[in-house]
Amino acid sequence: MKLDVIRIAQAIFTVKDLAASKEFYVDLLGMNVLHEQGDALYLRGVEDREWTLKLEQCKGSEEARVRHLGYRVRDEQTLDALVNLAETQGLPHRWEEELDRPRMLRLQDPFGIPVAFYHDVKTYPWLLQEYHQHRGPGLQRVDHCNVRVPDVKATMDWYMDELGFRLSEYTVDEQDQWWAAWIQRRGGVHDFALTNGAGPCLHHWAYWMPDALSIIKTCDILAGARQPERIERGPGRHGVSNAFFLYIRDPDGHRIELYTSDYITVDPDFVPIKWLRDDPRRQTLWGAKTPRSWFEEASPMEAFEGGVQQPKEGKLTGIPAHVI
Amino acid sequence: MKLDVIRIAQAIFTVKDLAASKEFYVDLLGMNVLHEQGDALYLRGVEDREWTLKLEQCKGSEEARVRHLGYRVRDEQTLDALVNLAETQGLPHRWEEELDRPRMLRLQDPFGIPVAFYHDVKTYPWLLQEYHQHRGPGLQRVDHCNVRVPDVKATMDWYMDELGFRLSEYTVDEQDQWWAAWIQRRGGVHDFALTNGAGPCLHHWAYWMPDALSIIKTCDILAGARQPERIERGPGRHGVSNAFFLYIRDPDGHRIELYTSDYITVDPDFVPIKWLRDDPRRQTLWGAKTPRSWFEEASPMEAFEGGVQQPKEGKLTGIPAHVI
Amino acid sequence: MKLDVIRIAQAIFTVKDLAASKEFYVDLLGMNVLHEQGDALYLRGVEDREWTLKLEQCKGSEEARVRHLGYRVRDEQTLDALVNLAETQGLPHRWEEELDRPRMLRLQDPFGIPVAFYHDVKTYPWLLQEYHQHRGPGLQRVDHCNVRVPDVKATMDWYMDELGFRLSEYTVDEQDQWWAAWIQRRGGVHDFALTNGAGPCLHHWAYWMPDALSIIKTCDILAGARQPERIERGPGRHGVSNAFFLYIRDPDGHRIELYTSDYITVDPDFVPIKWLRDDPRRQTLWGAKTPRSWFEEASPMEAFEGGVQQPKEGKLTGIPAHVI
Amino acid sequence: MKLDVIRIAQAIFTVKDLAASKEFYVDLLGMNVLHEQGDALYLRGVEDREWTLKLEQCKGSEEARVRHLGYRVRDEQTLDALVNLAETQGLPHRWEEELDRPRMLRLQDPFGIPVAFYHDVKTYPWLLQEYHQHRGPGLQRVDHCNVRVPDVKATMDWYMDELGFRLSEYTVDEQDQWWAAWIQRRGGVHDFALTNGAGPCLHHWAYWMPDALSIIKTCDILAGARQPERIERGPGRHGVSNAFFLYIRDPDGHRIELYTSDYITVDPDFVPIKWLRDDPRRQTLWGAKTPRSWFEEASPMEAFEGGVQQPKEGKLTGIPAHVI
């Protein structure tokens, strides 16, 4: 049974105050509201033909979390193959139905990450060329997710061996142990990145931007709104991926990356790029140090049976040297 | 009596359909509405601390026109000196009161151009750093005006001799006759440009833009709104001024230039730059040809006693060679 | 036998004056010289790990031409499958050896286009992050080619049916006949585009650029070098592909497109976008008209047995309405 | 006697290793070498018509320093007026001759800053439109200088009262004492800025850039050259001035600012903008903290009789809160 994952495609976050989140994502970042229903908001970028980020009001006093990360797959057979995989490996799984996604398989991977897969989806006309309707910096399309996990190598191996992901870049520490990995299905640098640390926790969720100036504009907009504290890191250029980037935090602390201008990885003999953890050019090509919060804070993930996954400590200790 | 003109500062256009103009200037170009009163709209860019463009509903079946071009002056003494000049030279003139400008001198220059001068003005907090309130491409501040006149040299001489303008660039034809001139008070390339042709007519009114990408975004927005026909010329880089530019036409045909990135002219020994009219790099450094409408169409100007100035033919005939 | 074409990867142009071509591609466009041997120059963009454009001095008084367009394939089995295809369909083919490509299959497709395929290639460290070595506008990587052919639909069908290309956008005339098609293997908008007209002739060869400003910089550089006539069309934004673009002509008239910022097409239910030939927003979203030369001029292609392919007339007559 | 200072115009730095400085300023930053004579290099930006930065090899084991900051003045009468001022106030002064500047008045202001003034200068054709000759990020023109002084208010008052500078922005501490001031002659935000601290020492010397992307490119180039440590602060947007900026350090630690996109200050009723020292948006509008070195390190200045000025402690103690 052939299993063909197309790309990272959606995430669901819970938030403590949906109105505050709406102000952040819609009024400031300019994301498009595809649906607004009861206590949920379905958002997308201007190139997205479907919703790619759903925000749900937290129930009661629950802490904000990530309900799942979702991948689009090529066909229904892939879903069947995934069920088979889940059964074989004893992974918790169930069918769920979501708005615009009539048949979605949710499973918990062997590392505790809640993952959803779907093929069938209701699409909508994109807004890419409806430039008069763009607002704010113009987030374009979902690009990738990054998860903090206790064992980067084991997690990466599973995604590569079972789901066919390919490695584009990776980071090792001084003992040549895997600190981080960037893996992809779509021919870009990554759909999914893994970083060593307590987890599983979502490190960040990323949107592709039209250009570096739209990222700079995001900073200006947040500063104009007197919310400069939402800017956590950047703008800058990554050593890994070569992308121009910015990390911002939403009102619940969920971390969003705005990202543009990496490279393609379609060649069959593409050689993954190796970085040393403490190379000053790795995190930011310009040598800029990373704030400690970037390593220490991440969003909890929902456990399969409800509640939040209790993070396990990272296999490697310490954080990179270029930190402030 | 010392006469000190600071800079070009405002224009008043009449328009046939104020709602259509509002859609163009506010909804698409993102200009800020400082006042909206009865049948007039007072607009500004994000750096402007006062209104810089007033749009008035045309009365009855009047054709759309330019009521005046206005300059800010250093002090009330300059206004007195201008009255003196008008009396000495027999120029029609009168005091007018405008919203936020309690004392404005309007006169008609010797070439029939309606010009206003004011010192006292009510200012408002700018929006420059209120980035979350910027809309569309973000027009920044009034930059210059360009008037088509029958006799470029005579008009230029009067502004330089009487009002202290300085020459930055000029164009001559093959017989070394003056075809166009760019003159300034503010230390940039121009507050006022003069081009040979039937006039006086307003050729265009220009706003400074934050960068070239904001100009490109203007094209995208007009295209998104299914109004690509409002884009008349550009984007491109001028040979004259070296600015990156775009010319668009409002619903009444008034021509707006979006302009950025010229140079400074403050040095006392600055040598004006001379261009030949048919140098392919003059109009657009990249050699792009100019649409014929750009030479043939311009906005009528209001006569001192009401009605519209009847344009006189340009002293020089023909138009530049690089036309489509 | 599975046949897996990865992406468009190389072209070979012959040129009348290699020194003049070097000035254009290297001194002005800033392409990197990977090899220079006798009468040939092997060029690449900063992301390319192999040469992607080879320029050969024309022999004697031969006219400049395109020797072939080359695709990278996944494996040697694909080459075998292609030989099989060529034998089955009676397509002229032979093995050739090129610098860095020890085993390259050259064939002539059923429409007379000279196409090469290779898997094995010697690669070199890229220059993507060697920013201090970038020159000029910084061409990044080969993006696509565009060929003018007499029968767009038949040509497209062959590439889709036999080589597995997928359709992303297409243009029809008023009778719903195919005027142009954009087809891809790599998950972007196109590796290969087809336009109706006398052919087969190479319409253009395109490089991906880091951003719109690097394209604008190309115009400035050509203007600075007093070669504005090398700029044929743009800069602008395409309706088709949504890319920001510029077309320039090299000293032999070979047309190069600089291209950035399109979208991804990886979804299995991606619906190809249909355009009407005379939609003013199709060619340039901003409605800009296209110079006639863009439709009428293209590079001859080499015949399999040497000499130049005699172009056949396009199936459809006329050219789009938005022409100057 | 009227005294008319036009603008900040030149600086002379001494450097320990002229070859290393040349690599930094010419090979990486792309500055144009107007003259190279013996142990000195005369540099300019692409809009500069004269040299604006001279680098001199340090004599023997001297530490690197700033020999003077130089202003262009309107006329020789201004120089005479300055001599008169120097005599009246007992300021050390002498006539010097520099390459391309036949008559230059050097004086030491009451605060120990070495300042030069000249009117007559030999100019050269600019390179603004010679885009094919631009290299690297394309520094455009000298913009301003910033000096760390013990008494900001007293120093500012002297420049405003005696030399006619005007205030555009200023910073006070919690006791409303002057921490920093930005003063100008040219109609922009500043020719000269003053910051509280041990001095007089040059804090930085700044060039205007064509746009934000050219500043980002500077970071990429320094990173490409494996010199990310030359990037000290930014890129970012200043709260003060609203400019997009970057601070880099040359091989001797002289600090260069690359700066673009501020605003104009020509209006007679321009109200200086007041900032609180610890407002997080003051230094960088986005709230980014400033590295401690930015407050603690600065270039020594040459004393009138030779040697280096011994800095006096700043009147106010402490540094702003937003520091890392």
PDB file of N, CA, C and O in Angstrom, chain C residues 101-148:
ATOM      1  N   ARG C 101      28.410  15.815 -17.329  1.00  0.00           N
ATOM      2  CA  ARG C 101      27.291  14.895 -17.551  1.00  0.00           C
ATOM      3  C   ARG C 101      27.810  13.736 -18.393  1.00  0.00           C
ATOM      4  O   ARG C 101      27.811  13.807 -19.633  1.00  0.00           O
ATOM      5  N   PRO C 102      28.202  12.639 -17.762  1.00  0.00           N
ATOM      6  CA  PRO C 102      28.829  11.561 -18.529  1.00  0.00           C
ATOM      7  C   PRO C 102      27.870  10.806 -19.443  1.00  0.00           C
ATOM      8  O   PRO C 102      28.311  10.171 -20.394  1.00  0.00           O
ATOM      9  N   ARG C 103      26.578  10.874 -19.167  1.00  0.00           N
ATOM     10  CA  ARG C 103      25.634  10.045 -19.938  1.00  0.00           C
ATOM     11  C   ARG C 103      24.361  10.841 -20.133  1.00  0.00           C
ATOM     12  O   ARG C 103      23.545  10.993 -19.225  1.00  0.00           O
ATOM     13  N   MET C 104      24.227  11.359 -21.322  1.00  0.00           N
ATOM     14  CA  MET C 104      23.088  12.224 -21.607  1.00  0.00           C
ATOM     15  C   MET C 104      22.401  11.708 -22.861  1.00  0.00           C
ATOM     16  O   MET C 104      23.036  11.488 -23.890  1.00  0.00           O
ATOM     17  N   LEU C 105      21.091  11.542 -22.748  1.00  0.00           N
ATOM     18  CA  LEU C 105      20.307  11.098 -23.903  1.00  0.00           C
ATOM     19  C   LEU C 105      19.730  12.317 -24.602  1.00  0.00           C
ATOM     20  O   LEU C 105      19.027  13.115 -23.987  1.00  0.00           O
ATOM     21  N   ARG C 106      20.064  12.426 -25.865  1.00  0.00           N
ATOM     22  CA  ARG C 106      19.456  13.514 -26.627  1.00  0.00           C
ATOM     23  C   ARG C 106      18.453  12.914 -27.583  1.00  0.00           C
ATOM     24  O   ARG C 106      18.762  11.956 -28.301  1.00  0.00           O
ATOM     25  N   LEU C 107      17.270  13.516 -27.595  1.00  0.00           N
ATOM     26  CA  LEU C 107      16.304  13.052 -28.592  1.00  0.00           C
ATOM     27  C   LEU C 107      15.573  14.254 -29.156  1.00  0.00           C
ATOM     28  O   LEU C 107      15.670  15.371 -28.645  1.00  0.00           O
ATOM     29  N   GLN C 108      14.895  14.001 -30.248  1.00  0.00           N
ATOM     30  CA  GLN C 108      14.065  15.051 -30.829  1.00  0.00           C
ATOM     31  C   GLN C 108      12.630  14.633 -30.584  1.00  0.00           C
ATOM     32  O   GLN C 108      12.230  13.526 -30.984  1.00  0.00           O
ATOM     33  N   ASP C 109      11.876  15.483 -29.930  1.00  0.00           N
ATOM     34  CA  ASP C 109      10.504  15.072 -29.613  1.00  0.00           C
ATOM     35  C   ASP C 109       9.668  15.076 -30.901  1.00  0.00           C
ATOM     36  O   ASP C 109      10.138  15.519 -31.955  1.00  0.00           O
ATOM     37  N   PRO C 110       8.434  14.591 -30.861  1.00  0.00           N
ATOM     38  CA  PRO C 110       7.657  14.474 -32.096  1.00  0.00           C
ATOM     39  C   PRO C 110       7.388  15.815 -32.778  1.00  0.00           C
ATOM     40  O   PRO C 110       6.907  15.846 -33.913  1.00  0.00           O
ATOM     41  N   PHE C 111       7.690  16.908 -32.081  1.00  0.00           N
ATOM     42  CA  PHE C 111       7.380  18.233 -32.612  1.00  0.00           C
ATOM     43  C   PHE C 111       8.646  18.967 -33.046  1.00  0.00           C
ATOM     44  O   PHE C 111       8.613  20.134 -33.390  1.00  0.00           O
ATOM     45  N   GLY C 112       9.762  18.223 -33.004  1.00  0.00           N
ATOM     46  CA  GLY C 112      11.012  18.792 -33.496  1.00  0.00           C
ATOM     47  C   GLY C 112      11.842  19.510 -32.447  1.00  0.00           C
ATOM     48  O   GLY C 112      12.867  20.106 -32.762  1.00  0.00           O
ATOM     49  N   ILE C 113      11.423  19.464 -31.204  1.00  0.00           N
ATOM     50  CA  ILE C 113      12.189  20.144 -30.152  1.00  0.00           C
ATOM     51  C   ILE C 113      13.356  19.248 -29.713  1.00  0.00           C
ATOM     52  O   ILE C 113      13.143  18.077 -29.395  1.00  0.00           O
ATOM     53  N   PRO C 114      14.586  19.793 -29.713  1.00  0.00           N
ATOM     54  CA  PRO C 114      15.733  19.009 -29.256  1.00  0.00           C
ATOM     55  C   PRO C 114      15.781  18.990 -27.729  1.00  0.00           C
ATOM     56  O   PRO C 114      15.890  20.045 -27.090  1.00  0.00           O
ATOM     57  N   VAL C 115      15.664  17.805 -27.155  1.00  0.00           N
ATOM     58  CA  VAL C 115      15.580  17.679 -25.707  1.00  0.00           C
ATOM     59  C   VAL C 115      16.658  16.721 -25.219  1.00  0.00           C
ATOM     60  O   VAL C 115      16.926  15.705 -25.862  1.00  0.00           O
ATOM     61  N   ALA C 116      17.276  17.067 -24.110  1.00  0.00           N
ATOM     62  CA  ALA C 116      18.273  16.185 -23.518  1.00  0.00           C
ATOM     63  C   ALA C 116      17.803  15.770 -22.139  1.00  0.00           C
ATOM     64  O   ALA C 116      17.055  16.499 -21.475  1.00  0.00           O
ATOM     65  N   PHE C 117      18.233  14.573 -21.728  1.00  0.00           N
ATOM     66  CA  PHE C 117      17.888  14.061 -20.401  1.00  0.00           C
ATOM     67  C   PHE C 117      19.145  13.481 -19.779  1.00  0.00           C
ATOM     68  O   PHE C 117      19.922  12.811 -20.460  1.00  0.00           O
ATOM     69  N   TYR C 118      19.330  13.730 -18.498  1.00  0.00           N
ATOM     70  CA  TYR C 118      20.495  13.132 -17.838  1.00  0.00           C
ATOM     71  C   TYR C 118      20.156  12.899 -16.381  1.00  0.00           C
ATOM     72  O   TYR C 118      19.305  13.581 -15.802  1.00  0.00           O
ATOM     73  N   HIS C 119      20.818  11.916 -15.811  1.00  0.00           N
ATOM     74  CA  HIS C 119      20.684  11.702 -14.376  1.00  0.00           C
ATOM     75  C   HIS C 119      21.999  12.047 -13.682  1.00  0.00           C
ATOM     76  O   HIS C 119      22.036  12.875 -12.776  1.00  0.00           O
ATOM     77  N   ASP C 120      23.052  11.433 -14.133  1.00  0.00           N
ATOM     78  CA  ASP C 120      24.334  11.577 -13.458  1.00  0.00           C
ATOM     79  C   ASP C 120      24.939  12.940 -13.788  1.00  0.00           C
ATOM     80  O   ASP C 120      24.982  13.347 -14.946  1.00  0.00           O
ATOM     81  N   VAL C 121      25.365  13.631 -12.750  1.00  0.00           N
ATOM     82  CA  VAL C 121      25.924  14.969 -12.965  1.00  0.00           C
ATOM     83  C   VAL C 121      26.927  15.254 -11.872  1.00  0.00           C
ATOM     84  O   VAL C 121      26.757  14.829 -10.723  1.00  0.00           O
ATOM     85  N   LYS C 122      27.979  15.922 -12.243  1.00  0.00           N
ATOM     86  CA  LYS C 122      28.939  16.360 -11.237  1.00  0.00           C
ATOM     87  C   LYS C 122      28.436  17.679 -10.660  1.00  0.00           C
ATOM     88  O   LYS C 122      28.152  18.619 -11.411  1.00  0.00           O
ATOM     89  N   THR C 123      28.319  17.736  -9.345  1.00  0.00           N
ATOM     90  CA  THR C 123      27.842  18.970  -8.736  1.00  0.00           C
ATOM     91  C   THR C 123      28.985  19.687  -8.014  1.00  0.00           C
ATOM     92  O   THR C 123      30.020  19.099  -7.726  1.00  0.00           O
ATOM     93  N   TYR C 124      28.736  20.939  -7.726  1.00  0.00           N
ATOM     94  CA  TYR C 124      29.735  21.813  -7.092  1.00  0.00           C
ATOM     95  C   TYR C 124      29.060  22.515  -5.920  1.00  0.00           C
ATOM     96  O   TYR C 124      27.843  22.672  -5.903  1.00  0.00           O
ATOM     97  N   PRO C 125      29.848  22.955  -4.954  1.00  0.00           N
ATOM     98  CA  PRO C 125      29.218  23.685  -3.840  1.00  0.00           C
ATOM     99  C   PRO C 125      28.466  24.897  -4.376  1.00  0.00           C
ATOM    100  O   PRO C 125      28.971  25.612  -5.244  1.00  0.00           O
ATOM    101  N   TRP C 126      27.289  25.097  -3.855  1.00  0.00           N
ATOM    102  CA  TRP C 126      26.533  26.257  -4.331  1.00  0.00           C
ATOM    103  C   TRP C 126      27.106  27.554  -3.758  1.00  0.00           C
ATOM    104  O   TRP C 126      27.961  27.524  -2.876  1.00  0.00           O
ATOM    105  N   LEU C 127      26.588  28.657  -4.265  1.00  0.00           N
ATOM    106  CA  LEU C 127      27.051  29.976  -3.826  1.00  0.00           C
ATOM    107  C   LEU C 127      25.953  30.711  -3.062  1.00  0.00           C
ATOM    108  O   LEU C 127      26.081  31.903  -2.795  1.00  0.00           O
ATOM    109  N   LEU C 128      24.875  29.975  -2.727  1.00  0.00           N
ATOM    110  CA  LEU C 128      23.701  30.658  -2.197  1.00  0.00           C
ATOM    111  C   LEU C 128      24.047  31.510  -0.984  1.00  0.00           C
ATOM    112  O   LEU C 128      23.588  32.639  -0.854  1.00  0.00           O
ATOM    113  N   GLN C 129      24.870  30.964  -0.092  1.00  0.00           N
ATOM    114  CA  GLN C 129      25.182  31.720   1.126  1.00  0.00           C
ATOM    115  C   GLN C 129      26.560  32.392   1.034  1.00  0.00           C
ATOM    116  O   GLN C 129      27.028  32.958   2.021  1.00  0.00           O
ATOM    117  N   GLU C 130      27.153  32.344  -0.141  1.00  0.00           N
ATOM    118  CA  GLU C 130      28.409  33.079  -0.366  1.00  0.00           C
ATOM    119  C   GLU C 130      28.046  34.463  -0.912  1.00  0.00           C
ATOM    120  O   GLU C 130      28.476  34.857  -1.991  1.00  0.00           O
ATOM    121  N   TYR C 131      27.271  35.196  -0.126  1.00  0.00           N
ATOM    122  CA  TYR C 131      26.718  36.466  -0.609  1.00  0.00           C
ATOM    123  C   TYR C 131      27.794  37.472  -1.006  1.00  0.00           C
ATOM    124  O   TYR C 131      27.560  38.334  -1.851  1.00  0.00           O
ATOM    125  N   HIS C 132      28.947  37.366  -0.393  1.00  0.00           N
ATOM    126  CA  HIS C 132      30.010  38.318  -0.745  1.00  0.00           C
ATOM    127  C   HIS C 132      30.538  38.049  -2.146  1.00  0.00           C
ATOM    128  O   HIS C 132      31.243  38.888  -2.703  1.00  0.00           O
ATOM    129  N   GLN C 133      30.202  36.889  -2.710  1.00  0.00           N
ATOM    130  CA  GLN C 133      30.643  36.593  -4.072  1.00  0.00           C
ATOM    131  C   GLN C 133      29.549  36.860  -5.107  1.00  0.00           C
ATOM    132  O   GLN C 133      29.803  36.753  -6.305  1.00  0.00           O
ATOM    133  N   HIS C 134      28.349  37.161  -4.674  1.00  0.00           N
ATOM    134  CA  HIS C 134      27.279  37.456  -5.632  1.00  0.00           C
ATOM    135  C   HIS C 134      27.605  38.746  -6.370  1.00  0.00           C
ATOM    136  O   HIS C 134      28.153  39.671  -5.797  1.00  0.00           O
ATOM    137  N   ARG C 135      27.232  38.787  -7.619  1.00  0.00           N
ATOM    138  CA  ARG C 135      27.440  39.979  -8.427  1.00  0.00           C
ATOM    139  C   ARG C 135      26.148  40.340  -9.132  1.00  0.00           C
ATOM    140  O   ARG C 135      25.355  39.445  -9.450  1.00  0.00           O
ATOM    141  N   GLY C 136      25.956  41.611  -9.377  1.00  0.00           N
ATOM    142  CA  GLY C 136      24.782  42.055 -10.128  1.00  0.00           C
ATOM    143  C   GLY C 136      23.502  41.647  -9.429  1.00  0.00           C
ATOM    144  O   GLY C 136      23.428  41.609  -8.202  1.00  0.00           O
ATOM    145  N   PRO C 137      22.473  41.342 -10.203  1.00  0.00           N
ATOM    146  CA  PRO C 137      21.167  41.090  -9.584  1.00  0.00           C
ATOM    147  C   PRO C 137      21.083  39.739  -8.875  1.00  0.00           C
ATOM    148  O   PRO C 137      20.120  39.503  -8.148  1.00  0.00           O
ATOM    149  N   GLY C 138      22.022  38.829  -9.123  1.00  0.00           N
ATOM    150  CA  GLY C 138      21.997  37.574  -8.365  1.00  0.00           C
ATOM    151  C   GLY C 138      21.006  36.554  -8.881  1.00  0.00           C
ATOM    152  O   GLY C 138      20.151  36.064  -8.120  1.00  0.00           O
ATOM    153  N   LEU C 139      21.108  36.166 -10.147  1.00  0.00           N
ATOM    154  CA  LEU C 139      20.237  35.095 -10.661  1.00  0.00           C
ATOM    155  C   LEU C 139      20.396  33.868  -9.750  1.00  0.00           C
ATOM    156  O   LEU C 139      21.510  33.494  -9.403  1.00  0.00           O
ATOM    157  N   GLN C 140      19.264  33.254  -9.387  1.00  0.00           N
ATOM    158  CA  GLN C 140      19.326  32.226  -8.346  1.00  0.00           C
ATOM    159  C   GLN C 140      19.376  30.795  -8.876  1.00  0.00           C
ATOM    160  O   GLN C 140      20.275  30.043  -8.558  1.00  0.00           O
ATOM    161  N   ARG C 141      18.377  30.390  -9.649  1.00  0.00           N
ATOM    162  CA  ARG C 141      18.388  29.009 -10.174  1.00  0.00           C
ATOM    163  C   ARG C 141      17.556  28.967 -11.444  1.00  0.00           C
ATOM    164  O   ARG C 141      16.672  29.800 -11.655  1.00  0.00           O
ATOM    165  N   VAL C 142      17.823  27.971 -12.287  1.00  0.00           N
ATOM    166  CA  VAL C 142      17.020  27.817 -13.488  1.00  0.00           C
ATOM    167  C   VAL C 142      15.580  27.546 -13.047  1.00  0.00           C
ATOM    168  O   VAL C 142      15.341  26.800 -12.090  1.00  0.00           O
ATOM    169  N   ASP C 143      14.644  28.191 -13.718  1.00  0.00           N
ATOM    170  CA  ASP C 143      13.242  27.992 -13.327  1.00  0.00           C
ATOM    171  C   ASP C 143      12.417  27.260 -14.384  1.00  0.00           C
ATOM    172  O   ASP C 143      11.729  26.313 -14.078  1.00  0.00           O
ATOM    173  N   HIS C 144      12.460  27.742 -15.611  1.00  0.00           N
ATOM    174  CA  HIS C 144      11.634  27.099 -16.638  1.00  0.00           C
ATOM    175  C   HIS C 144      12.093  27.497 -18.033  1.00  0.00           C
ATOM    176  O   HIS C 144      12.930  28.375 -18.199  1.00  0.00           O
ATOM    177  N   CYS C 145      11.520  26.831 -19.043  1.00  0.00           N
ATOM    178  CA  CYS C 145      11.732  27.248 -20.427  1.00  0.00           C
ATOM    179  C   CYS C 145      10.368  27.402 -21.085  1.00  0.00           C
ATOM    180  O   CYS C 145       9.360  26.889 -20.605  1.00  0.00           O
ATOM    181  N   ASN C 146      10.359  28.162 -22.166  1.00  0.00           N
ATOM    182  CA  ASN C 146       9.106  28.409 -22.892  1.00  0.00           C
ATOM    183  C   ASN C 146       9.404  28.252 -24.386  1.00  0.00           C
ATOM    184  O   ASN C 146      10.329  28.879 -24.901  1.00  0.00           O
ATOM    185  N   VAL C 147       8.638  27.388 -25.040  1.00  0.00           N
ATOM    186  CA  VAL C 147       8.878  27.092 -26.450  1.00  0.00           C
ATOM    187  C   VAL C 147       7.650  27.471 -27.280  1.00  0.00           C
ATOM    188  O   VAL C 147       6.519  27.192 -26.884  1.00  0.00           O
ATOM    189  N   ARG C 148       7.906  28.124 -28.390  1.00  0.00           N
ATOM    190  CA  ARG C 148       6.819  28.458 -29.317  1.00  0.00           C
ATOM    191  C   ARG C 148       6.631  27.293 -30.267  1.00  0.00           C
ATOM    192  O   ARG C 148       7.596  26.846 -30.886  1.00  0.00           O
TER     193      ARG C 148
END
